[in-house]
Amino acid sequence: METNKALHILIGLDLSEMDQYLIQYAKILDHILNVEKITFIHNLKLGELPKELIQKDQLELIQKRIVKRVEDQIASTEITYAHDILVTVENYSEIAFTAVAKKSNYDLLVLGNKQKLNGTGALANKLVRILPGATLLVPETFQVPIETVIDAIDFSRYTNSIMLWADRFKNNSKGQRIKHSAVHISKSYWSYLPMMTEKELDKISLEDIKEKEEKWNKQYPHYTDIEIIPAKNQNISAALIAYAKNKKADLMILGVKGSTGIKDIILGSVANHLLHRPTDTCLLFVKPIK
């Protein structure tokens, strides 16, 4: 996969206040990444419409009005990228997004990650897992410009995908200067054994850190050094959020699942916890390179 590939980005809208933030963020991405086209998507849930509005002519009228509304919002941001607006009609939005994803051969899906605005995040939670491509969750509290990106490394088959997206931001063709830092949160199952002394746990932790540093330097000798942080009594998601906050990170890249080795916690659970934690950092979840 090319670092500077022209990207097709899908952006999910829900006709709430969040839409304007996502439209603004699309412009920010266009100033960094090589964007070929952006498709804005909204799904009309049939089950939530009154019977008199599910007739074909009424649905078409609603779709046209939604397109007009979104087009007006986009126009106010003075965008320069090619775009289109798609209004689907399905009972379940995950079905609509899955169908569009299969047809469009997209590279990135962008969704809102509401912090103070009303919303459950249920759709994002599902789509992060079921769709084949990368998903970026953007809080309405995001910071601009994008200056600091964290690569959350788990030493699994997802690491190459994380590094690909890291390169797309770091070595972008638009000349934007972005600082990267790679981090691995070390969480050993040994820490749960009550018979281990603190000295023994520290020794195991140091050995694990040394092993991961050597592995990183061997696989990515020309990249930045990796910072390996023992999670200790924190879970991995809490440690990552704390690290991102400390670094004032604008974006964090991580895999949806991670290593299943005996020493590591599955990052699938980490992703799940991150989806339910408040954060001003945008979260980019990636899938393995095929």
Short mmCIF file of C-alpha atoms in Angstrom, two decimals:
data_model
loop_
_atom_site.label_atom_id
_atom_site.label_comp_id
_atom_site.label_asym_id
_atom_site.label_seq_id
_atom_site.Cartn_x
_atom_site.Cartn_y
_atom_site.Cartn_z
CA MET A 1 0.00 0.00 0.00
CA GLU A 2 1.32 3.42 -0.98
CA THR A 3 2.13 6.06 1.62
CA ASN A 4 1.05 8.86 -0.71
CA LYS A 5 -1.91 7.04 -2.25
CA ALA A 6 -4.84 9.22 -3.31
CA LEU A 7 -7.45 8.45 -0.66
CA HIS A 8 -11.21 8.02 -0.87
CA ILE A 9 -12.66 9.11 2.47
CA LEU A 10 -16.18 8.39 3.73
CA ILE A 11 -17.66 10.69 6.38
CA GLY A 12 -20.74 9.60 8.30
CA LEU A 13 -23.23 12.33 9.18
CA ASP A 14 -26.24 12.15 11.52
CA LEU A 15 -27.79 15.61 10.88
CA SER A 16 -26.80 16.76 14.35
CA GLU A 17 -24.48 19.56 15.46
CA MET A 18 -21.64 17.06 15.10
CA ASP A 19 -21.86 17.25 11.30
CA GLN A 20 -20.35 20.72 11.13
CA TYR A 21 -17.34 19.57 13.15
CA LEU A 22 -16.80 16.60 10.83
CA ILE A 23 -17.08 18.79 7.73
CA GLN A 24 -14.48 21.12 9.23
CA TYR A 25 -12.23 18.16 10.01
CA ALA A 26 -12.51 16.96 6.41
CA LYS A 27 -10.88 20.22 5.35
CA ILE A 28 -8.09 19.67 7.89
CA LEU A 29 -7.43 16.18 6.51
CA ASP A 30 -7.36 17.56 2.97
CA HIS A 31 -4.57 19.94 4.02
CA ILE A 32 -2.43 16.97 5.13
CA LEU A 33 -3.36 13.81 3.23
CA ASN A 34 -3.57 13.16 -0.49
CA VAL A 35 -7.36 13.20 -0.78
CA GLU A 36 -8.91 12.10 -4.06
CA LYS A 37 -12.55 12.33 -3.02
CA ILE A 38 -14.72 12.62 0.07
CA THR A 39 -18.16 11.05 0.24
CA PHE A 40 -20.54 12.30 2.93
CA ILE A 41 -23.09 9.69 4.00
CA HIS A 42 -26.31 9.86 5.95
CA ASN A 43 -28.69 6.94 6.40
CA LEU A 44 -32.42 7.44 6.76
CA LYS A 45 -33.67 4.79 9.16
CA LEU A 46 -36.90 3.46 7.70
CA GLY A 47 -38.12 2.16 11.03
CA GLU A 48 -37.98 5.65 12.54
CA LEU A 49 -40.05 7.32 9.81
CA PRO A 50 -43.85 7.69 10.01
CA LYS A 51 -45.80 5.64 7.46
CA GLU A 52 -46.79 8.67 5.38
CA LEU A 53 -43.11 9.46 4.74
CA ILE A 54 -41.96 6.06 3.50
CA GLN A 55 -43.60 6.43 0.10
CA LYS A 56 -41.07 6.67 -2.73
CA ASP A 57 -41.84 10.28 -3.65
CA GLN A 58 -41.67 11.39 -0.02
CA LEU A 59 -38.37 9.59 0.56
CA GLU A 60 -36.87 11.20 -2.54
CA LEU A 61 -37.99 14.62 -1.33
CA ILE A 62 -36.41 14.04 2.10
CA GLN A 63 -33.19 12.84 0.47
CA LYS A 64 -33.00 15.96 -1.71
CA ARG A 65 -33.52 18.22 1.30
CA ILE A 66 -30.79 16.44 3.26
CA VAL A 67 -28.39 16.75 0.33
CA LYS A 68 -29.17 20.48 0.10
CA ARG A 69 -28.60 20.95 3.83
CA VAL A 70 -25.25 19.15 3.77
CA GLU A 71 -24.18 20.96 0.59
CA ASP A 72 -24.84 24.31 2.27
CA GLN A 73 -22.74 23.27 5.27
CA ILE A 74 -19.89 22.12 3.03
CA ALA A 75 -20.00 25.33 0.98
CA SER A 76 -19.48 27.40 4.13
CA THR A 77 -16.08 25.74 4.74
CA GLU A 78 -14.66 26.79 1.34
CA ILE A 79 -13.45 23.29 0.49
CA THR A 80 -11.22 22.44 -2.47
CA TYR A 81 -11.56 18.64 -2.64
CA ALA A 82 -13.92 16.65 -4.86
CA HIS A 83 -16.93 15.37 -2.95
CA ASP A 84 -20.36 13.83 -3.21
CA ILE A 85 -23.28 13.34 -0.82
CA LEU A 86 -25.07 10.04 -0.43
CA VAL A 87 -28.34 9.58 1.46
CA THR A 88 -29.20 5.91 1.91
CA VAL A 89 -32.43 4.35 3.16
CA GLU A 90 -32.05 1.31 5.42
CA ASN A 91 -33.55 0.09 8.68
CA TYR A 92 -30.07 -0.23 10.17
CA SER A 93 -27.26 2.23 9.50
CA GLU A 94 -24.56 -0.42 9.84
CA ILE A 95 -26.11 -2.24 6.86
CA ALA A 96 -26.09 0.97 4.80
CA PHE A 97 -22.47 1.78 5.65
CA THR A 98 -21.36 -1.79 4.97
CA ALA A 99 -22.99 -1.74 1.52
CA VAL A 100 -21.41 1.61 0.64
CA ALA A 101 -18.01 0.45 1.90
CA LYS A 102 -18.11 -2.64 -0.33
CA LYS A 103 -19.04 -0.64 -3.43
CA SER A 104 -16.76 2.35 -2.94
CA ASN A 105 -13.40 0.71 -2.16
CA TYR A 106 -12.81 3.42 0.43
CA ASP A 107 -9.62 4.01 2.44
CA LEU A 108 -10.88 5.79 5.54
CA LEU A 109 -14.20 6.22 7.34
CA VAL A 110 -14.60 9.28 9.58
CA LEU A 111 -17.24 9.33 12.32
CA GLY A 112 -18.04 11.57 15.26
CA ASN A 113 -16.95 10.65 18.77
CA LYS A 114 -19.27 12.86 20.79
CA GLN A 115 -17.91 14.08 24.11
CA LYS A 116 -20.31 16.79 25.29
CA LEU A 117 -22.90 16.49 22.54
CA ASN A 118 -25.73 13.99 22.92
CA GLY A 119 -25.02 10.58 21.42
CA THR A 120 -24.36 6.97 22.40
CA GLY A 121 -21.57 6.11 19.96
CA ALA A 122 -23.28 2.78 19.27
CA LEU A 123 -22.91 2.98 15.48
CA ALA A 124 -19.21 3.88 15.65
CA ASN A 125 -18.66 1.01 18.07
CA LYS A 126 -20.11 -1.42 15.50
CA LEU A 127 -18.51 0.03 12.38
CA VAL A 128 -15.00 0.11 13.86
CA ARG A 129 -15.22 -3.68 14.08
CA ILE A 130 -17.24 -4.80 11.08
CA LEU A 131 -15.85 -2.60 8.29
CA PRO A 132 -12.63 -3.69 6.57
CA GLY A 133 -10.91 -0.30 6.39
CA ALA A 134 -9.54 2.27 8.80
CA THR A 135 -11.96 4.27 10.95
CA LEU A 136 -11.20 7.69 12.42
CA LEU A 137 -13.27 8.87 15.39
CA VAL A 138 -13.29 12.64 15.77
CA PRO A 139 -14.49 14.38 18.96
CA GLU A 140 -16.10 17.79 18.64
CA THR A 141 -13.37 18.96 21.04
CA PHE A 142 -10.54 18.22 18.56
CA GLN A 143 -7.55 20.55 18.39
CA VAL A 144 -6.22 22.28 15.27
CA PRO A 145 -3.89 22.12 13.53
CA ILE A 146 -2.81 18.46 13.68
CA GLU A 147 0.72 18.71 15.05
CA THR A 148 1.27 15.67 17.29
CA VAL A 149 0.46 12.07 16.37
CA ILE A 150 0.94 9.03 18.59
CA ASP A 151 1.48 5.55 17.15
CA ALA A 152 0.21 3.01 19.70
CA ILE A 153 2.31 -0.05 18.90
CA ASP A 154 1.21 -3.52 19.99
CA PHE A 155 3.79 -5.64 18.09
CA SER A 156 1.08 -7.58 16.30
CA ARG A 157 0.12 -7.99 12.63
CA TYR A 158 -1.57 -4.59 12.95
CA THR A 159 1.72 -2.74 13.44
CA ASN A 160 2.49 -2.43 9.71
CA SER A 161 -0.89 -0.77 9.15
CA ILE A 162 -0.26 1.62 12.03
CA MET A 163 3.11 2.55 10.53
CA LEU A 164 1.60 3.03 7.05
CA TRP A 165 -0.88 5.58 8.38
CA ALA A 166 1.83 7.14 10.55
CA ASP A 167 3.90 7.70 7.40
CA ARG A 168 0.92 9.22 5.61
CA PHE A 169 0.73 11.90 8.27
CA LYS A 170 4.44 12.31 9.00
CA ASN A 171 5.69 12.27 5.39
CA ASN A 172 2.66 13.97 3.89
CA SER A 173 2.90 15.56 0.45
CA LYS A 174 1.34 18.84 1.64
CA GLY A 175 4.40 19.88 3.64
CA GLN A 176 2.62 19.92 7.01
CA ARG A 177 5.05 19.41 9.90
CA ILE A 178 3.77 16.71 12.23
CA LYS A 179 5.60 15.29 15.22
CA HIS A 180 5.29 11.56 15.86
CA SER A 181 5.98 9.45 18.91
CA ALA A 182 5.66 5.68 19.14
CA VAL A 183 4.50 4.15 22.40
CA HIS A 184 3.91 0.65 23.69
CA ILE A 185 2.04 0.05 26.93
CA SER A 186 3.58 -2.98 28.61
CA LYS A 187 1.00 -5.02 30.47
CA SER A 188 2.13 -8.41 31.71
CA TYR A 189 -0.18 -11.04 33.11
CA TRP A 190 2.48 -11.71 35.77
CA SER A 191 1.36 -8.58 37.59
CA TYR A 192 -1.86 -10.36 38.52
CA LEU A 193 -0.07 -13.12 40.43
CA PRO A 194 -0.11 -12.36 44.16
CA MET A 195 2.93 -14.54 44.90
CA MET A 196 5.23 -12.27 42.85
CA THR A 197 7.24 -9.74 44.83
CA GLU A 198 7.57 -6.15 43.65
CA LYS A 199 11.25 -6.74 42.92
CA GLU A 200 10.44 -9.77 40.77
CA LEU A 201 7.74 -7.85 38.91
CA ASP A 202 10.14 -4.97 38.22
CA LYS A 203 12.71 -7.41 36.84
CA ILE A 204 10.18 -9.03 34.51
CA SER A 205 8.95 -5.61 33.41
CA LEU A 206 12.48 -4.43 32.57
CA GLU A 207 13.14 -7.62 30.60
CA ASP A 208 9.92 -7.11 28.66
CA ILE A 209 10.83 -3.48 27.90
CA LYS A 210 14.30 -4.48 26.68
CA GLU A 211 12.83 -7.23 24.48
CA LYS A 212 10.29 -4.83 22.91
CA GLU A 213 12.90 -2.11 22.33
CA GLU A 214 15.18 -4.57 20.52
CA LYS A 215 12.27 -5.82 18.41
CA TRP A 216 11.27 -2.27 17.50
CA ASN A 217 14.80 -1.17 16.58
CA LYS A 218 15.18 -4.25 14.38
CA GLN A 219 11.87 -3.78 12.55
CA TYR A 220 11.93 0.03 12.25
CA PRO A 221 15.58 1.15 12.52
CA HIS A 222 14.97 4.46 10.72
CA TYR A 223 11.93 5.50 12.73
CA THR A 224 11.73 7.38 16.00
CA ASP A 225 12.59 5.56 19.22
CA ILE A 226 9.73 3.84 20.94
CA GLU A 227 8.68 4.73 24.46
CA ILE A 228 7.66 1.66 26.44
CA ILE A 229 5.59 2.38 29.51
CA PRO A 230 4.61 -0.21 32.13
CA ALA A 231 0.87 -0.03 32.69
CA LYS A 232 1.26 -1.19 36.31
CA ASN A 233 -2.17 -0.94 37.95
CA GLN A 234 -3.78 0.85 34.99
CA ASN A 235 -5.47 -0.92 32.13
CA ILE A 236 -3.96 -0.29 28.71
CA SER A 237 -6.71 2.03 27.48
CA ALA A 238 -6.41 4.27 30.56
CA ALA A 239 -2.62 4.36 30.14
CA LEU A 240 -2.95 5.30 26.45
CA ILE A 241 -5.45 8.08 27.15
CA ALA A 242 -3.21 9.44 29.92
CA TYR A 243 -0.19 9.32 27.59
CA ALA A 244 -2.11 11.09 24.81
CA LYS A 245 -3.25 13.79 27.21
CA ASN A 246 0.27 14.28 28.56
CA LYS A 247 1.67 14.59 25.02
CA LYS A 248 -1.23 16.85 23.99
CA ALA A 249 -1.75 14.48 21.07
CA ASP A 250 -4.09 15.50 18.28
CA LEU A 251 -4.35 11.99 16.86
CA MET A 252 -3.61 8.45 18.04
CA ILE A 253 -3.26 5.50 15.65
CA LEU A 254 -3.87 1.96 16.88
CA GLY A 255 -5.09 -1.45 15.79
CA VAL A 256 -8.57 -2.73 16.55
CA LYS A 257 -7.05 -5.95 17.86
CA GLY A 258 -3.59 -6.72 19.09
CA SER A 259 -1.24 -9.48 20.08
CA THR A 260 -2.74 -12.60 21.60
CA GLY A 261 0.54 -13.61 23.20
CA ILE A 262 0.40 -14.77 26.81
CA LYS A 263 2.08 -11.59 28.07
CA ASP A 264 -0.26 -9.16 26.37
CA ILE A 265 -3.82 -8.03 26.76
CA ILE A 266 -5.84 -8.33 23.53
CA LEU A 267 -6.10 -4.87 22.02
CA GLY A 268 -9.66 -5.64 20.98
CA SER A 269 -10.62 -5.00 24.58
CA VAL A 270 -8.40 -1.90 24.57
CA ALA A 271 -10.26 -0.51 21.55
CA ASN A 272 -13.55 -1.23 23.27
CA HIS A 273 -12.47 0.64 26.40
CA LEU A 274 -11.12 3.57 24.37
CA LEU A 275 -14.46 3.95 22.63
CA HIS A 276 -16.06 4.59 26.01
CA ARG A 277 -13.47 6.94 27.49
CA PRO A 278 -13.65 10.74 27.24
CA THR A 279 -10.83 12.19 25.15
CA ASP A 280 -10.03 15.22 23.01
CA THR A 281 -7.67 13.09 20.90
CA CYS A 282 -8.86 11.75 17.55
CA LEU A 283 -8.63 7.95 17.41
CA LEU A 284 -7.62 6.22 14.18
CA PHE A 285 -8.35 2.48 14.27
CA VAL A 286 -6.65 0.47 11.53
CA LYS A 287 -6.96 -3.07 10.20
CA PRO A 288 -4.15 -5.38 9.01
CA ILE A 289 -2.68 -4.85 5.54
CA LYS A 290 -3.93 -7.57 3.22
#
